[in-house]
PDB file of C-alpha atoms in Angstrom:
ATOM      1  CA  MET V   1       3.171   9.609   3.522  1.00 44.00           C
ATOM      2  CA  LEU V   2       0.256   9.399   5.930  1.00 49.00           C
ATOM      3  CA  ARG V   3       0.697  10.222   9.561  1.00 46.00           C
ATOM      4  CA  ARG V   4       1.702   7.509  12.039  1.00 46.00           C
ATOM      5  CA  ASP V   5      -0.108   4.243  11.392  1.00 50.00           C
ATOM      6  CA  ASP V   6      -1.045   3.756  15.052  1.00 49.00           C
ATOM      7  CA  VAL V   7      -3.669   6.497  14.744  1.00 52.00           C
ATOM      8  CA  TYR V   8      -5.655   4.362  12.267  1.00 53.00           C
ATOM      9  CA  ASP V   9      -6.628   1.548  14.605  1.00 50.00           C
ATOM     10  CA  HIS V  10      -9.950   3.201  15.541  1.00 50.00           C
ATOM     11  CA  ILE V  11     -10.682   5.460  12.541  1.00 70.00           C
ATOM     12  CA  SER V  12     -11.022   2.799   9.879  1.00 75.00           C
ATOM     13  CA  SER V  13     -14.249   4.214   8.402  1.00 83.00           C
ATOM     14  CA  ARG V  14     -12.743   7.656   7.813  1.00 88.00           C
ATOM     15  CA  TYR V  15      -9.569   6.143   6.397  1.00 88.00           C
ATOM     16  CA  GLU V  16     -11.681   3.991   4.075  1.00 89.00           C
ATOM     17  CA  LEU V  17     -13.463   7.131   2.867  1.00 93.00           C
ATOM     18  CA  LEU V  18     -10.104   8.753   2.115  1.00 95.00           C
ATOM     19  CA  ILE V  19      -8.716   5.887   0.055  1.00 94.00           C
ATOM     20  CA  SER V  20     -12.008   5.441  -1.790  1.00 95.00           C
ATOM     21  CA  LYS V  21     -11.274   8.837  -3.370  1.00 98.00           C
ATOM     22  CA  GLU V  22      -7.690   7.985  -4.342  1.00 98.00           C
ATOM     23  CA  ASP V  23      -6.512   7.033  -7.840  1.00 98.00           C
ATOM     24  CA  TYR V  24      -9.772   7.977  -9.517  1.00 98.00           C
ATOM     25  CA  GLU V  25      -8.232   7.319 -12.931  1.00 98.00           C
ATOM     26  CA  GLY V  26      -7.336   3.696 -12.094  1.00 97.00           C
ATOM     27  CA  ASN V  27      -3.609   4.000 -12.731  1.00 98.00           C
ATOM     28  CA  ILE V  28      -2.571   1.508 -10.043  1.00 98.00           C
ATOM     29  CA  ALA V  29      -4.418  -1.388 -11.670  1.00 97.00           C
ATOM     30  CA  ARG V  30      -3.035  -0.499 -15.090  1.00 97.00           C
ATOM     31  CA  ALA V  31       0.522  -0.279 -13.791  1.00 98.00           C
ATOM     32  CA  ILE V  32       0.360  -3.582 -11.918  1.00 97.00           C
ATOM     33  CA  ALA V  33      -1.178  -5.275 -14.970  1.00 96.00           C
ATOM     34  CA  GLY V  34       2.002  -4.343 -16.803  1.00 97.00           C
ATOM     35  CA  ILE V  35       4.123  -6.018 -14.122  1.00 98.00           C
ATOM     36  CA  VAL V  36       2.338  -9.292 -13.358  1.00 98.00           C
ATOM     37  CA  ARG V  37      -0.772 -11.179 -14.423  1.00 96.00           C
ATOM     38  CA  MET V  38      -2.945 -11.516 -11.313  1.00 97.00           C
ATOM     39  CA  GLN V  39      -5.549 -13.885 -12.742  1.00 98.00           C
ATOM     40  CA  GLY V  40      -5.540 -17.239 -10.966  1.00 98.00           C
ATOM     41  CA  LYS V  41      -2.717 -16.336  -8.579  1.00 98.00           C
ATOM     42  CA  ASP V  42      -2.417 -16.934  -4.843  1.00 99.00           C
ATOM     43  CA  PHE V  43      -2.041 -13.418  -3.486  1.00 97.00           C
ATOM     44  CA  VAL V  44      -0.932 -12.092  -0.069  1.00 99.00           C
ATOM     45  CA  ASP V  45      -1.436  -8.421   0.795  1.00 99.00           C
ATOM     46  CA  LEU V  46       0.809  -7.245   3.656  1.00 98.00           C
ATOM     47  CA  GLY V  47      -0.250  -4.165   5.602  1.00 97.00           C
ATOM     48  CA  ALA V  48      -3.588  -4.541   3.854  1.00 97.00           C
ATOM     49  CA  GLY V  49      -5.481  -1.983   5.934  1.00 93.00           C
ATOM     50  CA  THR V  50      -9.093  -1.835   4.782  1.00 93.00           C
ATOM     51  CA  GLY V  51      -8.248  -4.029   1.816  1.00 96.00           C
ATOM     52  CA  ARG V  52      -7.636  -1.552  -0.978  1.00 95.00           C
ATOM     53  CA  LEU V  53      -5.378  -3.915  -2.952  1.00 97.00           C
ATOM     54  CA  THR V  54      -7.018  -7.083  -1.623  1.00 98.00           C
ATOM     55  CA  ARG V  55     -10.399  -5.982  -2.952  1.00 97.00           C
ATOM     56  CA  LEU V  56      -8.882  -4.952  -6.255  1.00 97.00           C
ATOM     57  CA  TYR V  57      -7.495  -8.411  -6.992  1.00 97.00           C
ATOM     58  CA  ALA V  58      -9.598 -10.901  -5.004  1.00 98.00           C
ATOM     59  CA  PRO V  59     -12.190 -11.107  -7.827  1.00 97.00           C
ATOM     60  CA  ILE V  60      -9.585 -12.498 -10.238  1.00 98.00           C
ATOM     61  CA  ALA V  61      -7.108 -14.237  -7.908  1.00 98.00           C
ATOM     62  CA  ALA V  62      -7.234 -17.901  -6.928  1.00 99.00           C
ATOM     63  CA  SER V  63      -6.929 -16.816  -3.290  1.00 99.00           C
ATOM     64  CA  ALA V  64      -6.378 -13.561  -1.421  1.00 99.00           C
ATOM     65  CA  THR V  65      -4.987 -13.149   2.096  1.00 99.00           C
ATOM     66  CA  ALA V  66      -5.086  -9.732   3.778  1.00 99.00           C
ATOM     67  CA  VAL V  67      -2.578  -9.262   6.617  1.00 98.00           C
ATOM     68  CA  ASP V  68      -2.574  -6.277   8.976  1.00 97.00           C
ATOM     69  CA  ARG V  69      -1.924  -5.670  12.662  1.00 95.00           C
ATOM     70  CA  ALA V  70      -5.034  -3.449  12.926  1.00 92.00           C
ATOM     71  CA  ALA V  71      -8.089  -5.650  13.464  1.00 93.00           C
ATOM     72  CA  ASP V  72     -10.487  -2.730  12.915  1.00 90.00           C
ATOM     73  CA  MET V  73      -9.060  -2.174   9.452  1.00 91.00           C
ATOM     74  CA  LEU V  74      -9.387  -5.831   8.524  1.00 95.00           C
ATOM     75  CA  LYS V  75     -13.016  -5.860   9.676  1.00 94.00           C
ATOM     76  CA  VAL V  76     -13.746  -3.240   7.016  1.00 92.00           C
ATOM     77  CA  ALA V  77     -11.875  -5.296   4.427  1.00 95.00           C
ATOM     78  CA  ALA V  78     -13.789  -8.445   5.380  1.00 98.00           C
ATOM     79  CA  SER V  79     -17.129  -6.651   5.200  1.00 96.00           C
ATOM     80  CA  LYS V  80     -16.362  -5.297   1.729  1.00 96.00           C
ATOM     81  CA  LEU V  81     -15.120  -8.649   0.430  1.00 98.00           C
ATOM     82  CA  ALA V  82     -18.171 -10.475   1.791  1.00 98.00           C
ATOM     83  CA  ALA V  83     -20.517  -7.855   0.342  1.00 97.00           C
ATOM     84  CA  ALA V  84     -18.921  -8.461  -3.044  1.00 97.00           C
ATOM     85  CA  GLY V  85     -19.926 -12.127  -2.819  1.00 98.00           C
ATOM     86  CA  LEU V  86     -16.344 -13.388  -2.707  1.00 97.00           C
ATOM     87  CA  TYR V  87     -15.291 -16.532  -0.849  1.00 96.00           C
ATOM     88  CA  ASN V  88     -11.638 -16.976  -1.836  1.00 98.00           C
ATOM     89  CA  TRP V  89     -10.195 -14.693   0.843  1.00 99.00           C
ATOM     90  CA  ARG V  90      -9.166 -14.573   4.490  1.00 98.00           C
ATOM     91  CA  THR V  91      -7.814 -11.968   6.897  1.00 99.00           C
ATOM     92  CA  ILE V  92      -4.985 -12.410   9.399  1.00 98.00           C
ATOM     93  CA  VAL V  93      -4.211 -10.011  12.250  1.00 98.00           C
ATOM     94  CA  SER V  94      -0.421 -10.030  12.330  1.00 97.00           C
ATOM     95  CA  ASP V  95       2.755  -8.012  12.050  1.00 96.00           C
ATOM     96  CA  TYR V  96       3.866  -8.411   8.440  1.00 93.00           C
ATOM     97  CA  ARG V  97       7.402  -9.200   9.579  1.00 94.00           C
ATOM     98  CA  ARG V  98       6.177 -12.430  11.199  1.00 95.00           C
ATOM     99  CA  VAL V  99       3.255 -13.763   9.193  1.00 98.00           C
ATOM    100  CA  PRO V 100       1.700 -17.099  10.285  1.00 98.00           C
ATOM    101  CA  LEU V 101       1.641 -18.530   6.757  1.00 98.00           C
ATOM    102  CA  ASP V 102       3.553 -21.398   5.176  1.00 98.00           C
ATOM    103  CA  ASP V 103       6.712 -20.939   3.157  1.00 98.00           C
ATOM    104  CA  ARG V 104       6.175 -20.483  -0.591  1.00 98.00           C
ATOM    105  CA  CYS V 105       2.420 -20.013  -0.277  1.00 98.00           C
ATOM    106  CA  ALA V 106       2.037 -17.071  -2.665  1.00 99.00           C
ATOM    107  CA  ASP V 107       2.569 -16.191  -6.302  1.00 99.00           C
ATOM    108  CA  VAL V 108       2.266 -12.460  -5.592  1.00 99.00           C
ATOM    109  CA  VAL V 109       2.945 -10.505  -2.399  1.00 99.00           C
ATOM    110  CA  THR V 110       2.024  -6.821  -2.182  1.00 99.00           C
ATOM    111  CA  ALA V 111       2.935  -4.293   0.501  1.00 99.00           C
ATOM    112  CA  GLY V 112       1.147  -1.024  -0.115  1.00 98.00           C
ATOM    113  CA  TRP V 113       2.061   2.108   1.841  1.00 97.00           C
ATOM    114  CA  THR V 114       3.224   0.092   4.830  1.00 96.00           C
ATOM    115  CA  LEU V 115       6.956  -0.724   4.898  1.00 98.00           C
ATOM    116  CA  CYS V 116       7.594   3.016   5.224  1.00 97.00           C
ATOM    117  CA  TYR V 117       6.486   2.844   8.859  1.00 95.00           C
ATOM    118  CA  VAL V 118       9.399   0.578   9.808  1.00 97.00           C
ATOM    119  CA  ALA V 119      11.971   1.776   7.249  1.00 98.00           C
ATOM    120  CA  ALA V 120      11.811   5.588   7.477  1.00 98.00           C
ATOM    121  CA  SER V 121      14.983   7.398   8.512  1.00 97.00           C
ATOM    122  CA  ASP V 122      13.586   8.356  11.938  1.00 96.00           C
ATOM    123  CA  VAL V 123      12.823   4.741  12.942  1.00 97.00           C
ATOM    124  CA  PRO V 124      15.426   3.057  15.182  1.00 97.00           C
ATOM    125  CA  GLY V 125      16.689  -0.174  13.649  1.00 97.00           C
ATOM    126  CA  ARG V 126      15.168   0.679  10.275  1.00 97.00           C
ATOM    127  CA  GLU V 127      17.727  -1.284   8.237  1.00 98.00           C
ATOM    128  CA  GLU V 128      17.108  -4.438  10.264  1.00 98.00           C
ATOM    129  CA  HIS V 129      13.334  -3.949  10.079  1.00 98.00           C
ATOM    130  CA  LEU V 130      13.475  -3.607   6.292  1.00 98.00           C
ATOM    131  CA  GLU V 131      15.739  -6.619   5.922  1.00 98.00           C
ATOM    132  CA  THR V 132      13.331  -8.672   8.042  1.00 98.00           C
ATOM    133  CA  ALA V 133      10.326  -7.519   6.015  1.00 98.00           C
ATOM    134  CA  ILE V 134      11.976  -8.263   2.662  1.00 98.00           C
ATOM    135  CA  GLY V 135      13.075 -11.639   4.002  1.00 98.00           C
ATOM    136  CA  GLU V 136       9.504 -12.431   5.039  1.00 98.00           C
ATOM    137  CA  ILE V 137       8.229 -11.454   1.595  1.00 98.00           C
ATOM    138  CA  ASP V 138      10.773 -13.797   0.006  1.00 98.00           C
ATOM    139  CA  ARG V 139       9.787 -16.592   2.405  1.00 98.00           C
ATOM    140  CA  LEU V 140       6.146 -16.311   1.399  1.00 98.00           C
ATOM    141  CA  LEU V 141       6.857 -16.202  -2.341  1.00 98.00           C
ATOM    142  CA  ARG V 142       7.152 -19.229  -4.557  1.00 98.00           C
ATOM    143  CA  ASP V 143      10.086 -19.391  -6.953  1.00 97.00           C
ATOM    144  CA  GLY V 144       9.406 -16.946  -9.758  1.00 97.00           C
ATOM    145  CA  GLY V 145       6.829 -15.095  -7.663  1.00 98.00           C
ATOM    146  CA  THR V 146       6.525 -11.326  -7.741  1.00 98.00           C
ATOM    147  CA  SER V 147       6.666  -8.838  -4.878  1.00 99.00           C
ATOM    148  CA  ILE V 148       5.190  -5.371  -5.364  1.00 99.00           C
ATOM    149  CA  ILE V 149       5.739  -2.459  -2.976  1.00 99.00           C
ATOM    150  CA  LEU V 150       3.796   0.806  -3.246  1.00 99.00           C
ATOM    151  CA  GLU V 151       4.800   4.001  -1.449  1.00 99.00           C
ATOM    152  CA  THR V 152       4.218   7.728  -1.645  1.00 98.00           C
ATOM    153  CA  LEU V 153       6.043  10.091  -3.962  1.00 99.00           C
ATOM    154  CA  GLY V 154       4.123  13.086  -2.690  1.00 97.00           C
ATOM    155  CA  THR V 155       0.508  14.006  -1.932  1.00 98.00           C
ATOM    156  CA  GLY V 156      -0.368  17.485  -3.128  1.00 97.00           C
ATOM    157  CA  GLU V 157       2.617  17.346  -5.495  1.00 94.00           C
ATOM    158  CA  GLU V 158       2.381  17.720  -9.273  1.00 96.00           C
ATOM    159  CA  GLU V 159       5.685  15.902  -9.868  1.00 98.00           C
ATOM    160  CA  PRO V 160       7.113  12.788  -8.171  1.00 98.00           C
ATOM    161  CA  ARG V 161       9.224  13.679  -5.159  1.00 98.00           C
ATOM    162  CA  ARG V 162      10.914  11.326  -2.733  1.00 98.00           C
ATOM    163  CA  PRO V 163      10.251  12.456   0.844  1.00 97.00           C
ATOM    164  CA  GLU V 164      13.562  13.099   2.564  1.00 98.00           C
ATOM    165  CA  HIS V 165      12.875  10.654   5.396  1.00 97.00           C
ATOM    166  CA  LEU V 166      12.162   7.858   2.882  1.00 98.00           C
ATOM    167  CA  ARG V 167      15.073   8.408   0.478  1.00 98.00           C
ATOM    168  CA  GLU V 168      17.383   5.850   2.089  1.00 98.00           C
ATOM    169  CA  TYR V 169      14.571   3.293   2.177  1.00 99.00           C
ATOM    170  CA  TYR V 170      13.749   3.758  -1.511  1.00 99.00           C
ATOM    171  CA  ASP V 171      17.441   3.653  -2.427  1.00 99.00           C
ATOM    172  CA  ALA V 172      17.814   0.391  -0.486  1.00 99.00           C
ATOM    173  CA  LEU V 173      14.911  -1.181  -2.377  1.00 99.00           C
ATOM    174  CA  GLU V 174      16.588  -0.368  -5.675  1.00 99.00           C
ATOM    175  CA  HIS V 175      20.290  -0.793  -4.935  1.00 98.00           C
ATOM    176  CA  LYS V 176      20.436  -3.360  -2.114  1.00 98.00           C
ATOM    177  CA  TYR V 177      17.383  -5.487  -2.862  1.00 98.00           C
ATOM    178  CA  GLY V 178      17.237  -5.147  -6.645  1.00 98.00           C
ATOM    179  CA  TYR V 179      13.743  -3.750  -7.109  1.00 99.00           C
ATOM    180  CA  ARG V 180      12.758  -2.006 -10.314  1.00 99.00           C
ATOM    181  CA  HIS V 181      10.703   1.149 -10.047  1.00 98.00           C
ATOM    182  CA  LEU V 182       8.178   3.370 -11.774  1.00 98.00           C
ATOM    183  CA  ALA V 183       6.160   6.433 -10.771  1.00 99.00           C
ATOM    184  CA  ILE V 184       2.465   6.994 -11.503  1.00 99.00           C
ATOM    185  CA  ARG V 185      -0.203   9.586 -10.715  1.00 99.00           C
ATOM    186  CA  THR V 186      -2.856   8.516  -8.194  1.00 99.00           C
ATOM    187  CA  ASP V 187      -4.832  11.751  -7.813  1.00 99.00           C
ATOM    188  CA  TYR V 188      -7.757  12.033  -5.398  1.00 99.00           C
ATOM    189  CA  ALA V 189     -11.193  13.094  -6.637  1.00 99.00           C
ATOM    190  CA  PHE V 190     -13.234  14.242  -3.628  1.00 98.00           C
ATOM    191  CA  ASP V 191     -16.946  15.040  -3.590  1.00 98.00           C
ATOM    192  CA  SER V 192     -16.214  18.654  -2.684  1.00 98.00           C
ATOM    193  CA  ALA V 193     -13.389  20.979  -1.714  1.00 98.00           C
ATOM    194  CA  GLU V 194     -14.699  20.856   1.861  1.00 98.00           C
ATOM    195  CA  GLN V 195     -14.398  17.077   1.966  1.00 98.00           C
ATOM    196  CA  ALA V 196     -10.934  17.281   0.411  1.00 98.00           C
ATOM    197  CA  GLU V 197      -9.786  19.748   3.050  1.00 98.00           C
ATOM    198  CA  SER V 198     -11.225  17.797   5.966  1.00 96.00           C
ATOM    199  CA  LEU V 199      -9.819  14.415   4.997  1.00 96.00           C
ATOM    200  CA  CYS V 200      -6.440  15.648   3.805  1.00 97.00           C
ATOM    201  CA  ARG V 201      -6.000  17.809   6.894  1.00 96.00           C
ATOM    202  CA  ASP V 202      -6.697  14.802   9.130  1.00 92.00           C
ATOM    203  CA  PHE V 203      -4.372  12.423   7.333  1.00 93.00           C
ATOM    204  CA  PHE V 204      -1.704  14.602   5.703  1.00 94.00           C
ATOM    205  CA  GLY V 205      -1.517  17.669   7.924  1.00 95.00           C
ATOM    206  CA  ASP V 206      -2.442  21.332   8.109  1.00 97.00           C
ATOM    207  CA  GLU V 207      -0.144  22.591   5.364  1.00 97.00           C
ATOM    208  CA  LEU V 208      -1.950  20.583   2.688  1.00 98.00           C
ATOM    209  CA  GLY V 209      -5.333  21.238   4.307  1.00 98.00           C
ATOM    210  CA  ASP V 210      -4.719  24.991   4.205  1.00 98.00           C
ATOM    211  CA  ARG V 211      -3.639  24.877   0.560  1.00 98.00           C
ATOM    212  CA  ILE V 212      -6.732  22.911  -0.433  1.00 98.00           C
ATOM    213  CA  ARG V 213      -8.977  25.426   1.352  1.00 98.00           C
ATOM    214  CA  GLU V 214      -7.231  28.437  -0.183  1.00 98.00           C
ATOM    215  CA  GLN V 215      -7.341  27.018  -3.720  1.00 97.00           C
ATOM    216  CA  GLY V 216     -10.738  25.317  -3.432  1.00 98.00           C
ATOM    217  CA  LEU V 217      -9.321  22.027  -4.664  1.00 98.00           C
ATOM    218  CA  ARG V 218     -11.560  19.026  -5.257  1.00 98.00           C
ATOM    219  CA  ILE V 219      -8.942  17.126  -7.274  1.00 98.00           C
ATOM    220  CA  VAL V 220      -5.793  16.698  -5.184  1.00 99.00           C
ATOM    221  CA  PRO V 221      -2.670  15.578  -7.056  1.00 98.00           C
ATOM    222  CA  GLU V 222      -0.668  12.630  -5.817  1.00 99.00           C
ATOM    223  CA  ASN V 223       2.283  10.592  -7.048  1.00 99.00           C
ATOM    224  CA  THR V 224       2.894   6.972  -6.097  1.00 99.00           C
ATOM    225  CA  GLY V 225       5.964   4.808  -6.562  1.00 99.00           C
ATOM    226  CA  ILE V 226       5.739   1.135  -7.458  1.00 99.00           C
ATOM    227  CA  TRP V 227       8.725  -1.129  -6.819  1.00 99.00           C
ATOM    228  CA  TRP V 228       8.705  -4.739  -8.017  1.00 99.00           C
ATOM    229  CA  ARG V 229      10.929  -7.795  -8.235  1.00 98.00           C
ATOM    230  CA  THR V 230      10.589 -11.478  -9.046  1.00 97.00           C
ATOM    231  CA  LYS V 231      12.058 -13.855  -6.518  1.00 95.00           C
ATOM    232  CA  SER V 232      14.388 -15.417  -9.063  1.00 80.00           C
ATOM    233  CA  GLU V 233      15.984 -12.010  -9.699  1.00 52.00           C
ATOM    234  CA  LYS V 234      17.374 -11.631  -6.195  1.00 48.00           C
ATOM    235  CA  GLY V 235      21.072 -10.853  -6.456  1.00 43.00           C
TER     236      GLY V 235
END
């Protein structure tokens, strides 16, 4: 899990550099393709940041809406989408628990690496925050629509590992809200060990930064969890 999301409001370019190195083998796209067909779908990306998932699917979606509370992040997303010659997208600066969009406006809603910031065990009111977020996802989805949540299972880890402060959140997704789950590798491929150390130290902390420096790592292992559910499957 990255450090607190409020530090990203004014470092969007460095954050964009970090995520541009992530999942160099393209496992996220392959995994999501096995869950839902994105072609021709109306797609909402909650906690979109600089548009990692928005940019991945806007070229094939009917429409793409990127939602994030950080305007600086969305400016990067908008610039990238415009540079790609796409016109079927929009950005909305908003808390993803109260999105100014109509009911049943989306076929697919994604929330990548974002619900963790309101649902972690050290967040007061985490259960209520998660319930509100899942309720908002369901409100946005059409009947039969698919929600997809991505979260960390360990950066710098060779095997999937649920961070202790996110265990209750992940368990709630599976046992309270009925999400299915799989784990994939999303390793980073940096230009150099020096770049790997600098970026990972900034975003993941000194322990990982020190290990990268000591081992001279350019490829940094990472595991990501994907949780998904169709609206009609809600128990």
